[in-house]
Short mmCIF file of C-alpha atoms and ligand atoms in Angstrom, two decimals:
data_model
loop_
_atom_site.label_atom_id
_atom_site.label_comp_id
_atom_site.label_asym_id
_atom_site.label_seq_id
_atom_site.Cartn_x
_atom_site.Cartn_y
_atom_site.Cartn_z
CA MET A 1 0.33 -0.18 0.09
CA ALA A 2 1.17 3.54 -0.44
CA GLU A 3 2.19 6.07 2.09
CA ARG A 4 -0.07 7.97 3.38
CA LYS A 5 0.74 11.80 2.22
CA ARG A 6 1.78 14.54 4.98
CA VAL A 7 0.10 17.98 4.87
CA LEU A 8 1.21 20.72 6.51
CA ILE A 9 -1.07 23.95 7.13
CA THR A 10 -0.40 27.07 8.64
CA GLY A 11 -2.97 28.95 9.62
CA GLY A 12 -4.89 25.74 10.07
CA ALA A 13 -7.23 26.54 12.98
CA GLY A 14 -8.25 29.92 10.82
CA PHE A 15 -10.51 30.71 8.63
CA LEU A 16 -9.69 29.21 5.40
CA GLY A 17 -6.82 27.12 6.92
CA SER A 18 -9.55 24.83 9.29
CA HIS A 19 -11.13 23.77 5.35
CA LEU A 20 -8.43 23.31 4.33
CA CYS A 21 -7.54 20.91 6.99
CA ASP A 22 -10.82 19.06 6.86
CA TRP A 23 -10.17 17.97 2.66
CA PHE A 24 -7.49 17.02 3.81
CA ILE A 25 -8.92 14.91 6.26
CA GLN A 26 -11.73 13.66 4.03
CA ASN A 27 -9.18 12.74 1.53
CA ASP A 28 -6.65 10.84 3.45
CA TYR A 29 -3.99 12.67 4.48
CA ASP A 30 -1.81 13.11 7.32
CA VAL A 31 -2.63 16.69 8.86
CA ILE A 32 -0.76 19.31 10.83
CA ALA A 33 -2.07 21.91 11.35
CA MET A 34 0.19 24.94 13.31
CA ASP A 35 -1.20 28.04 14.62
CA ASN A 36 -0.16 30.41 17.43
CA LEU A 37 -4.06 31.04 17.74
CA LEU A 38 -3.29 34.30 17.48
CA THR A 39 -6.97 34.99 15.26
CA GLY A 40 -7.36 31.16 14.83
CA SER A 41 -9.81 29.31 16.95
CA LEU A 42 -10.07 25.75 18.38
CA SER A 43 -13.17 25.65 18.10
CA ASN A 44 -12.98 25.52 14.26
CA ILE A 45 -10.27 22.17 14.48
CA GLU A 46 -11.88 20.64 17.58
CA HIS A 47 -14.03 17.85 15.38
CA LEU A 48 -10.92 17.10 13.94
CA PHE A 49 -9.25 16.48 17.74
CA PRO A 50 -10.41 12.65 17.63
CA ASN A 51 -9.39 11.89 14.63
CA GLU A 52 -5.40 10.19 14.46
CA ARG A 53 -4.20 11.52 10.93
CA PHE A 54 -4.79 15.49 11.91
CA HIS A 55 -1.96 16.52 14.75
CA PHE A 56 -2.09 20.55 16.02
CA TYR A 57 1.18 22.18 16.41
CA ASN A 58 0.48 25.56 18.64
CA HIS A 59 3.18 27.09 17.28
CA ASP A 60 3.87 30.66 15.63
CA VAL A 61 6.22 30.42 11.87
CA THR A 62 7.86 33.64 12.13
CA LYS A 63 10.40 31.18 15.35
CA PHE A 64 12.13 28.47 12.85
CA VAL A 65 9.87 25.40 12.53
CA HIS A 66 10.57 22.41 13.66
CA VAL A 67 8.06 19.20 12.27
CA PRO A 68 9.85 16.17 12.60
CA GLY A 69 9.29 13.06 9.34
CA THR A 70 8.55 13.84 6.06
CA LEU A 71 6.19 16.84 4.15
CA ASP A 72 4.88 16.11 1.11
CA TYR A 73 2.34 19.32 1.01
CA ILE A 74 2.86 22.98 2.91
CA LEU A 75 -0.22 25.42 2.72
CA HIS A 76 1.17 28.61 4.28
CA PHE A 77 -2.72 30.26 5.67
CA ALA A 78 -1.09 32.21 9.28
CA SER A 79 -1.75 36.13 9.12
CA PRO A 80 -4.36 37.52 10.08
CA ALA A 81 -6.62 38.68 7.12
CA SER A 82 -8.66 41.18 7.71
CA PRO A 83 -8.60 44.94 8.08
CA ILE A 84 -9.32 44.94 11.59
CA ASP A 85 -7.08 42.75 12.52
CA TYR A 86 -4.23 43.90 10.73
CA LEU A 87 -4.29 47.21 11.89
CA LYS A 88 -4.10 45.85 15.36
CA MET A 89 -1.16 43.28 15.03
CA PRO A 90 0.96 45.59 12.16
CA ILE A 91 4.21 43.84 13.65
CA GLN A 92 2.93 40.29 13.52
CA THR A 93 1.35 40.87 10.23
CA LEU A 94 4.35 41.86 8.33
CA LYS A 95 6.53 39.17 10.39
CA VAL A 96 4.25 36.51 9.35
CA GLY A 97 4.19 37.47 5.61
CA SER A 98 8.17 37.46 5.56
CA LEU A 99 10.03 35.72 8.06
CA GLY A 100 7.02 33.51 8.56
CA THR A 101 7.04 32.76 5.13
CA HIS A 102 10.82 32.55 5.01
CA ASN A 103 10.52 29.80 7.60
CA LEU A 104 8.10 27.40 5.21
CA LEU A 105 10.16 27.88 2.21
CA GLY A 106 13.42 27.16 4.37
CA LEU A 107 11.56 24.35 5.35
CA ALA A 108 10.27 23.22 1.79
CA ARG A 109 12.96 22.97 0.60
CA GLU A 110 14.46 20.83 3.37
CA LYS A 111 12.21 18.31 2.93
CA SER A 112 11.39 18.40 -1.11
CA ALA A 113 7.96 19.85 -0.46
CA ARG A 114 5.76 21.30 -2.79
CA ILE A 115 4.99 24.70 -0.78
CA LEU A 116 1.53 26.97 -1.43
CA ILE A 117 0.95 30.55 -0.33
CA ALA A 118 -2.22 32.28 0.37
CA SER A 119 -1.79 36.21 -1.71
CA THR A 120 -4.19 38.06 -1.61
CA SER A 121 -5.88 40.67 -3.76
CA GLU A 122 -4.42 42.92 -1.60
CA VAL A 123 -1.60 42.85 -4.06
CA TYR A 124 -3.59 45.15 -6.21
CA GLY A 125 -3.99 47.61 -3.68
CA ASP A 126 -6.83 50.37 -4.40
CA PRO A 127 -6.66 48.78 -8.61
CA LEU A 128 -6.37 51.15 -11.78
CA GLU A 129 -6.77 47.99 -13.45
CA HIS A 130 -10.31 46.36 -13.41
CA PRO A 131 -10.87 43.61 -13.61
CA GLN A 132 -7.71 42.75 -11.92
CA ARG A 133 -5.58 40.33 -13.94
CA GLU A 134 -2.25 38.84 -12.67
CA SER A 135 -0.42 40.57 -14.80
CA TYR A 136 -1.10 44.22 -13.10
CA TRP A 137 1.26 44.77 -10.99
CA GLY A 138 -0.94 46.94 -8.98
CA ASN A 139 -1.29 50.63 -6.96
CA VAL A 140 -0.17 49.88 -3.49
CA ASN A 141 0.34 52.62 -0.81
CA PRO A 142 2.93 51.14 1.26
CA ILE A 143 3.41 53.42 3.96
CA GLY A 144 -0.51 53.18 4.91
CA PRO A 145 -2.00 51.68 7.68
CA ARG A 146 -2.94 48.68 4.82
CA GLY A 147 0.17 48.66 3.99
CA VAL A 148 1.79 46.19 6.40
CA TYR A 149 -0.54 42.98 4.69
CA ASP A 150 -0.22 44.20 1.50
CA GLU A 151 3.24 44.64 1.20
CA ALA A 152 4.10 41.59 3.68
CA LYS A 153 2.35 39.45 0.86
CA ARG A 154 4.11 41.57 -2.42
CA PHE A 155 7.51 40.16 0.00
CA GLN A 156 5.66 37.01 0.53
CA GLU A 157 5.06 36.33 -3.53
CA ALA A 158 9.13 37.64 -4.02
CA ILE A 159 10.28 35.22 -1.65
CA THR A 160 8.75 32.55 -2.36
CA MET A 161 9.25 32.76 -6.53
CA ALA A 162 13.18 33.38 -5.99
CA TYR A 163 13.01 29.58 -3.39
CA HIS A 164 11.57 28.78 -6.67
CA ARG A 165 13.92 29.83 -9.58
CA TYR A 166 16.88 29.41 -7.09
CA HIS A 167 16.73 26.53 -4.91
CA GLN A 168 13.48 25.10 -7.49
CA VAL A 169 11.25 25.01 -4.77
CA GLU A 170 7.79 23.90 -5.86
CA THR A 171 5.77 26.43 -5.40
CA ARG A 172 2.06 27.69 -5.76
CA ILE A 173 0.82 30.83 -5.22
CA VAL A 174 -3.08 31.68 -5.17
CA ARG A 175 -4.43 35.23 -5.32
CA ILE A 176 -7.60 34.83 -2.83
CA PHE A 177 -10.20 37.67 -3.64
CA ASN A 178 -12.48 37.88 -0.30
CA THR A 179 -14.70 34.67 0.65
CA TYR A 180 -17.32 34.49 2.79
CA GLY A 181 -19.08 31.27 4.55
CA PRO A 182 -19.10 29.24 8.08
CA ARG A 183 -16.34 30.14 10.51
CA MET A 184 -15.28 33.83 9.71
CA ARG A 185 -14.83 34.86 13.06
CA LYS A 186 -17.73 37.48 14.02
CA GLU A 187 -15.22 40.14 15.63
CA ASP A 188 -13.20 40.50 12.71
CA GLY A 189 -14.82 43.80 11.33
CA ARG A 190 -14.96 41.95 8.03
CA ALA A 191 -18.45 43.51 6.62
CA LEU A 192 -20.19 40.32 5.95
CA PRO A 193 -19.48 38.87 9.12
CA ALA A 194 -20.35 42.58 11.01
CA PHE A 195 -23.51 42.74 8.82
CA PHE A 196 -24.39 39.22 10.01
CA THR A 197 -24.08 40.04 13.38
CA GLN A 198 -25.20 43.42 13.23
CA ALA A 199 -29.33 41.94 11.74
CA LEU A 200 -29.22 39.29 13.98
CA GLN A 201 -28.98 41.35 17.22
CA GLY A 202 -30.59 43.97 15.24
CA LYS A 203 -28.53 46.67 15.32
CA GLU A 204 -27.74 49.43 12.20
CA LEU A 205 -25.64 48.00 9.86
CA THR A 206 -22.27 50.21 9.72
CA VAL A 207 -21.58 50.96 6.23
CA PHE A 208 -18.29 52.35 5.15
CA GLY A 209 -18.29 55.20 3.08
CA ASP A 210 -21.66 55.71 0.88
CA GLY A 211 -21.52 52.10 0.21
CA SER A 212 -20.68 52.34 -3.63
CA GLN A 213 -17.48 51.02 -3.12
CA THR A 214 -17.84 47.32 -4.98
CA ARG A 215 -16.41 43.55 -3.99
CA SER A 216 -16.74 39.76 -5.55
CA PHE A 217 -17.29 37.64 -2.59
CA CYS A 218 -16.32 33.91 -3.16
CA TYR A 219 -18.16 31.71 -1.03
CA VAL A 220 -15.91 28.91 0.73
CA ASP A 221 -16.51 25.50 -0.90
CA ASP A 222 -15.82 26.92 -4.33
CA MET A 223 -12.06 28.91 -2.88
CA ILE A 224 -11.42 25.69 -1.66
CA ARG A 225 -11.72 23.42 -4.28
CA GLY A 226 -9.81 26.38 -6.46
CA ILE A 227 -7.16 26.16 -4.23
CA ILE A 228 -6.46 21.92 -4.34
CA SER A 229 -6.25 22.24 -8.02
CA LEU A 230 -3.73 24.82 -7.67
CA LEU A 231 -2.10 22.89 -5.45
CA MET A 232 -2.07 19.75 -7.31
CA SER A 233 -1.49 20.96 -10.90
CA ASN A 234 2.30 22.37 -11.96
CA TYR A 235 1.88 25.78 -12.11
CA SER A 236 3.92 28.46 -10.66
CA ASP A 237 3.27 31.91 -11.37
CA PRO A 238 0.00 33.25 -9.10
CA VAL A 239 -3.04 32.35 -10.07
CA ASN A 240 -6.32 34.97 -9.10
CA ILE A 241 -9.48 32.56 -7.25
CA GLY A 242 -12.58 34.78 -6.60
CA ASN A 243 -15.60 35.01 -8.00
CA PRO A 244 -15.90 37.62 -10.39
CA GLU A 245 -19.34 38.55 -9.49
CA GLU A 246 -19.26 41.79 -7.65
CA ILE A 247 -21.05 43.98 -5.61
CA SER A 248 -21.67 47.06 -4.30
CA ILE A 249 -21.13 47.14 -0.09
CA LYS A 250 -24.42 48.74 -0.02
CA GLN A 251 -26.23 46.27 -2.20
CA VAL A 252 -24.73 43.52 -0.22
CA ALA A 253 -25.89 45.04 3.08
CA GLU A 254 -29.35 44.75 2.02
CA GLU A 255 -29.49 41.31 0.91
CA ILE A 256 -28.14 40.28 4.12
CA LEU A 257 -31.18 42.93 5.91
CA ALA A 258 -33.69 41.03 3.54
CA LEU A 259 -32.31 37.28 4.81
CA VAL A 260 -32.50 37.99 7.85
CA ASN A 261 -35.49 39.98 7.65
CA ASN A 262 -34.91 41.48 11.22
CA PRO A 263 -37.27 44.18 11.84
CA GLU A 264 -34.99 46.04 14.56
CA ALA A 265 -32.47 45.76 11.78
CA SER A 266 -31.54 48.74 9.04
CA LEU A 267 -28.55 50.68 7.47
CA SER A 268 -26.16 53.28 9.31
CA TYR A 269 -22.89 55.02 7.18
CA HIS A 270 -19.61 55.93 8.45
CA ASP A 271 -16.18 57.46 7.17
CA LEU A 272 -14.54 55.25 4.55
CA PRO A 273 -11.41 53.49 5.61
CA VAL A 274 -8.31 54.92 4.62
CA ASP A 275 -6.90 53.31 1.42
CA ASP A 276 -9.63 51.33 0.96
CA PRO A 277 -10.27 49.74 -2.32
CA LYS A 278 -12.96 51.39 -4.82
CA VAL A 279 -13.30 48.50 -6.87
CA ARG A 280 -11.63 44.61 -6.37
CA GLN A 281 -13.17 42.24 -8.83
CA PRO A 282 -11.02 39.25 -10.41
CA ASP A 283 -10.28 38.50 -13.56
CA ILE A 284 -10.35 34.65 -13.23
CA SER A 285 -9.59 33.32 -16.85
CA VAL A 286 -6.40 31.76 -15.86
CA ALA A 287 -8.02 29.65 -13.19
CA LYS A 288 -10.77 28.64 -15.73
CA GLU A 289 -7.78 27.82 -18.33
CA LEU A 290 -4.91 25.84 -16.22
CA LEU A 291 -7.79 24.63 -13.49
CA LYS A 292 -10.37 24.25 -15.36
CA TRP A 293 -11.56 26.08 -11.96
CA THR A 294 -15.07 28.18 -12.03
CA PRO A 295 -16.81 29.11 -8.96
CA THR A 296 -20.69 27.01 -8.57
CA ILE A 297 -22.07 28.96 -5.23
CA SER A 298 -24.19 31.46 -6.02
CA ARG A 299 -24.39 34.72 -3.38
CA GLN A 300 -27.65 33.62 -3.18
CA GLU A 301 -27.15 30.12 -1.76
CA GLY A 302 -23.32 31.29 -0.23
CA LEU A 303 -25.32 34.15 1.91
CA LYS A 304 -27.79 31.89 3.15
CA ARG A 305 -25.27 29.51 4.16
CA THR A 306 -23.13 31.64 6.42
CA TYR A 307 -27.01 32.97 7.41
CA ARG A 308 -27.37 29.53 9.09
CA TYR A 309 -23.58 29.22 10.76
CA PHE A 310 -24.05 32.57 12.41
CA ALA A 311 -27.54 32.41 13.22
CA ALA A 312 -26.81 29.00 15.16
CA SER A 313 -23.75 30.98 16.93
CA GLU A 314 -26.56 34.07 17.86
N1 UDP B 401 -16.95 47.68 5.08
C1 UDP B 401 -17.94 48.23 5.90
N2 UDP B 401 -18.76 47.62 7.01
C2 UDP B 401 -18.44 47.11 8.18
C3 UDP B 401 -17.14 46.53 7.28
C4 UDP B 401 -16.45 46.51 6.07
O1 UDP B 401 -18.83 49.04 5.03
O2 UDP B 401 -18.58 46.79 8.93
C5 UDP B 401 -16.45 47.95 3.74
C6 UDP B 401 -15.06 47.78 3.65
O3 UDP B 401 -14.69 49.40 3.63
C7 UDP B 401 -14.84 47.90 2.71
C8 UDP B 401 -15.79 46.12 2.23
O4 UDP B 401 -17.23 46.15 3.28
O5 UDP B 401 -15.21 48.16 1.70
C9 UDP B 401 -15.17 44.94 2.58
O6 UDP B 401 -14.58 45.13 3.36
P1 UDP B 401 -13.75 43.89 4.19
O7 UDP B 401 -13.49 44.12 5.45
O8 UDP B 401 -14.98 42.85 4.67
O9 UDP B 401 -12.36 43.25 3.41
P2 UDP B 401 -11.57 43.83 2.04
O10 UDP B 401 -11.65 43.48 0.93
O11 UDP B 401 -11.54 45.43 2.24
O12 UDP B 401 -10.11 43.38 2.77
#
């Protein structure tokens, strides 16, 4: 019988990391989840603890990372990832994207493992090209409040390509666009968890600016499928994964208001955060062509599933 494959998932107790742990456990891998629980939560993975193929290491990947035994794949998903989180933890955000990535690339080299790095649409900044193709270099303010995340992720891409080119490490880079679904943290300040929580509690949904800024929201199951296809492909340049259906923040707030249908909830308008991108929409032609991947879960269906999660956790 062939040896079971082993995978390390950093940020394994986070939103996307924990869904990745589920996928690999369901597909018969040995899984090591690593997390320092800065923004991750054990409640996202506690259902996996009884499984003997699942292991959890409480470790900060900005410190030297040691994993005994072989590794086939590494997925680096450790990082604060919401604007509120990285504004609160700017230094940790910079360190995990830079020092953490360096440690994991070193580990990948040592173990001859393939490594997939979680990058972000934030590398495009407040984009002047719309929709954003992978070839776009971005419009990022390096010294603004979002710079700590955006520049850490840009450095992460640069060092990953360097390890690929100079050390022949097998690398993959996914540029993740806004993703939503169960296990998003209520208090992470992102638009969707904020709106669901506020609507359920009969409060005002806090729309920033006039709500005309746009985002394109991808349901988590589609995102995980895209990430896995990229990992299993032989393509080492960055690939956008996201749902190209673009919507204004005001409209998504209204959709959530209608779905939750709490007569006490309403919309309120607040200052727009500094450097908040005005538009964001992935061009996913590369993913479609290369991976035969396309999102399949409509916003209506995805919002319904997400609503059930937040309603159950109220
Ligand atoms: N936003 C909002 N109200 C909130 C939280 C966010 O209107 O309570 C806006 C935010 O200004 C941005 C968009 O929603 O324009 C998406 O924000 P999010 O934090 O989800 O992610 P981003 O795409 O900015 O990283």
